[in-house]
Amino acid sequence: MESRQKQYVKRSTYSAYMLLIENHLLSAFGNMYNIEKADVQAFVFKKLAKG
């Protein structure tokens, strides 16, 4: 993922994306083998509730 993504976005954009992935997505889904639609919906609703 890393080398392919760097070809299409600026370094600052890539860094911002990686921070979002590390801080939000990996903490929520990092240990999951299969991510279902319900998992994503629960994640989004939880984030929306927190504001």
N, CA and C atoms as an extended XYZ file, in Angstrom:
153
Properties=species:S:1:pos:R:3:atomname:S:1:resname:S:1:resid:I:1 pbc="F F F"
N         0.826       -1.192        0.000 N   MET     1
C         0.000        0.000        0.000 CA  MET     1
C         0.867        1.251        0.000 C   MET     1
N         1.880        1.256        0.788 N   GLU     2
C         2.667        2.472        0.974 CA  GLU     2
C         3.258        2.983       -0.331 C   GLU     2
N         3.965        2.160       -1.076 N   SER     3
C         4.624        2.646       -2.286 CA  SER     3
C         3.624        3.042       -3.358 C   SER     3
N         2.534        2.317       -3.486 N   ARG     4
C         1.538        2.659       -4.496 CA  ARG     4
C         0.869        3.989       -4.154 C   ARG     4
N         0.513        4.188       -2.934 N   GLN     5
C        -0.186        5.406       -2.535 CA  GLN     5
C         0.698        6.639       -2.701 C   GLN     5
N         1.964        6.541       -2.423 N   LYS     6
C         2.859        7.687       -2.525 CA  LYS     6
C         2.980        8.192       -3.958 C   LYS     6
N         2.717        7.368       -4.925 N   GLN     7
C         2.825        7.781       -6.314 CA  GLN     7
C         1.708        8.737       -6.718 C   GLN     7
N         0.608        8.733       -6.017 N   TYR     8
C        -0.566        9.469       -6.461 CA  TYR     8
C        -0.941       10.662       -5.586 C   TYR     8
N        -0.351       10.816       -4.431 N   VAL     9
C        -0.680       11.941       -3.552 CA  VAL     9
C         0.604       12.604       -3.065 C   VAL     9
N         0.463       13.863       -2.652 N   LYS    10
C         1.613       14.567       -2.089 CA  LYS    10
C         1.994       13.920       -0.758 C   LYS    10
N         3.233       14.113       -0.382 N   ARG    11
C         3.734       13.525        0.857 CA  ARG    11
C         2.903       13.959        2.063 C   ARG    11
N         2.512       15.223        2.123 N   SER    12
C         1.728       15.702        3.264 CA  SER    12
C         0.355       15.042        3.309 C   SER    12
N        -0.237       14.818        2.146 N   THR    13
C        -1.533       14.143        2.082 CA  THR    13
C        -1.390       12.698        2.530 C   THR    13
N        -0.360       12.038        2.054 N   TYR    14
C        -0.100       10.656        2.445 CA  TYR    14
C         0.087       10.559        3.959 C   TYR    14
N         0.847       11.466        4.533 N   SER    15
C         1.082       11.465        5.976 CA  SER    15
C        -0.214       11.654        6.744 C   SER    15
N        -1.061       12.545        6.266 N   ALA    16
C        -2.350       12.774        6.918 CA  ALA    16
C        -3.221       11.525        6.845 C   ALA    16
N        -3.232       10.870        5.683 N   TYR    17
C        -4.005        9.630        5.532 CA  TYR    17
C        -3.503        8.555        6.492 C   TYR    17
N        -2.194        8.415        6.597 N   MET    18
C        -1.632        7.397        7.481 CA  MET    18
C        -1.969        7.672        8.943 C   MET    18
N        -1.953        8.930        9.343 N   LEU    19
C        -2.342        9.264       10.715 CA  LEU    19
C        -3.794        8.895       10.978 C   LEU    19
N        -4.664        9.180       10.024 N   LEU    20
C        -6.072        8.811       10.178 CA  LEU    20
C        -6.243        7.301       10.275 C   LEU    20
N        -5.542        6.584        9.433 N   ILE    21
C        -5.623        5.118        9.459 CA  ILE    21
C        -5.127        4.574       10.788 C   ILE    21
N        -3.962        5.036       11.223 N   GLU    22
C        -3.377        4.541       12.464 CA  GLU    22
C        -4.204        4.912       13.686 C   GLU    22
N        -4.692        6.142       13.743 N   ASN    23
C        -5.390        6.621       14.931 CA  ASN    23
C        -6.848        6.199       15.011 C   ASN    23
N        -7.472        5.937       13.898 N   HIS    24
C        -8.903        5.655       13.916 CA  HIS    24
C        -9.244        4.257       13.411 C   HIS    24
N        -8.788        3.913       12.238 N   LEU    25
C        -9.195        2.639       11.638 CA  LEU    25
C        -8.490        1.439       12.255 C   LEU    25
N        -7.182        1.503       12.415 N   LEU    26
C        -6.474        0.362       12.984 CA  LEU    26
C        -6.857        0.116       14.434 C   LEU    26
N        -7.122        1.181       15.168 N   SER    27
C        -7.534        0.988       16.562 CA  SER    27
C        -8.903        0.330       16.653 C   SER    27
N        -9.743        0.544       15.657 N   ALA    28
C       -11.079       -0.052       15.660 CA  ALA    28
C       -11.115       -1.416       14.980 C   ALA    28
N       -10.362       -1.589       13.903 N   PHE    29
C       -10.470       -2.791       13.078 CA  PHE    29
C        -9.182       -3.600       12.980 C   PHE    29
N        -8.137       -3.172       13.630 N   GLY    30
C        -6.827       -3.788       13.462 CA  GLY    30
C        -6.756       -5.279       13.698 C   GLY    30
N        -7.485       -5.812       14.660 N   ASN    31
C        -7.421       -7.234       14.988 CA  ASN    31
C        -8.489       -8.061       14.286 C   ASN    31
N        -9.302       -7.434       13.477 N   MET    32
C       -10.400       -8.143       12.828 CA  MET    32
C        -9.931       -8.761       11.518 C   MET    32
N       -10.298      -10.020       11.308 N   TYR    33
C        -9.945      -10.702       10.063 CA  TYR    33
C       -10.917      -10.322        8.954 C   TYR    33
N       -12.196      -10.310        9.273 N   ASN    34
C       -13.244       -9.905        8.328 CA  ASN    34
C       -13.975       -8.703        8.897 C   ASN    34
N       -14.138       -7.687        8.102 N   ILE    35
C       -14.881       -6.503        8.522 CA  ILE    35
C       -16.199       -6.504        7.765 C   ILE    35
N       -17.276       -6.546        8.514 N   GLU    36
C       -18.613       -6.600        7.924 CA  GLU    36
C       -19.219       -5.198        7.853 C   GLU    36
N       -20.263       -5.075        7.078 N   LYS    37
C       -20.974       -3.801        6.945 CA  LYS    37
C       -21.440       -3.295        8.309 C   LYS    37
N       -21.932       -4.182        9.137 N   ALA    38
C       -22.403       -3.795       10.472 CA  ALA    38
C       -21.266       -3.241       11.326 C   ALA    38
N       -20.062       -3.772       11.164 N   ASP    39
C       -18.897       -3.271       11.901 CA  ASP    39
C       -18.584       -1.829       11.506 C   ASP    39
N       -18.636       -1.567       10.213 N   VAL    40
C       -18.365       -0.216        9.716 CA  VAL    40
C       -19.454        0.741       10.186 C   VAL    40
N       -20.698        0.305       10.125 N   GLN    41
C       -21.799        1.155       10.583 CA  GLN    41
C       -21.659        1.479       12.061 C   GLN    41
N       -21.324        0.491       12.871 N   ALA    42
C       -21.141        0.723       14.304 CA  ALA    42
C       -19.996        1.700       14.548 C   ALA    42
N       -18.915        1.562       13.792 N   PHE    43
C       -17.775        2.468       13.900 CA  PHE    43
C       -18.196        3.901       13.579 C   PHE    43
N       -18.920        4.085       12.485 N   VAL    44
C       -19.361        5.421       12.069 CA  VAL    44
C       -20.308        6.016       13.098 C   VAL    44
N       -21.269        5.235       13.574 N   PHE    45
C       -22.218        5.747       14.567 CA  PHE    45
C       -21.516        6.135       15.862 C   PHE    45
N       -20.523        5.354       16.260 N   LYS    46
C       -19.763        5.671       17.470 CA  LYS    46
C       -19.006        6.987       17.296 C   LYS    46
N       -18.383        7.171       16.135 N   LYS    47
C       -17.661        8.415       15.859 CA  LYS    47
C       -18.616        9.609       15.817 C   LYS    47
N       -19.773        9.425       15.213 N   LEU    48
C       -20.759       10.509       15.145 CA  LEU    48
C       -21.273       10.884       16.531 C   LEU    48
N       -21.475        9.897       17.377 N   ALA    49
C       -21.967       10.159       18.731 CA  ALA    49
C       -20.943       10.939       19.555 C   ALA    49
N       -19.664       10.673       19.309 N   LYS    50
C       -18.609       11.385       20.036 CA  LYS    50
C       -18.445       12.821       19.544 C   LYS    50
N       -18.862       13.065       18.309 N   GLY    51
C       -18.780       14.421       17.763 CA  GLY    51
C       -17.566       14.715       17.059 C   GLY    51
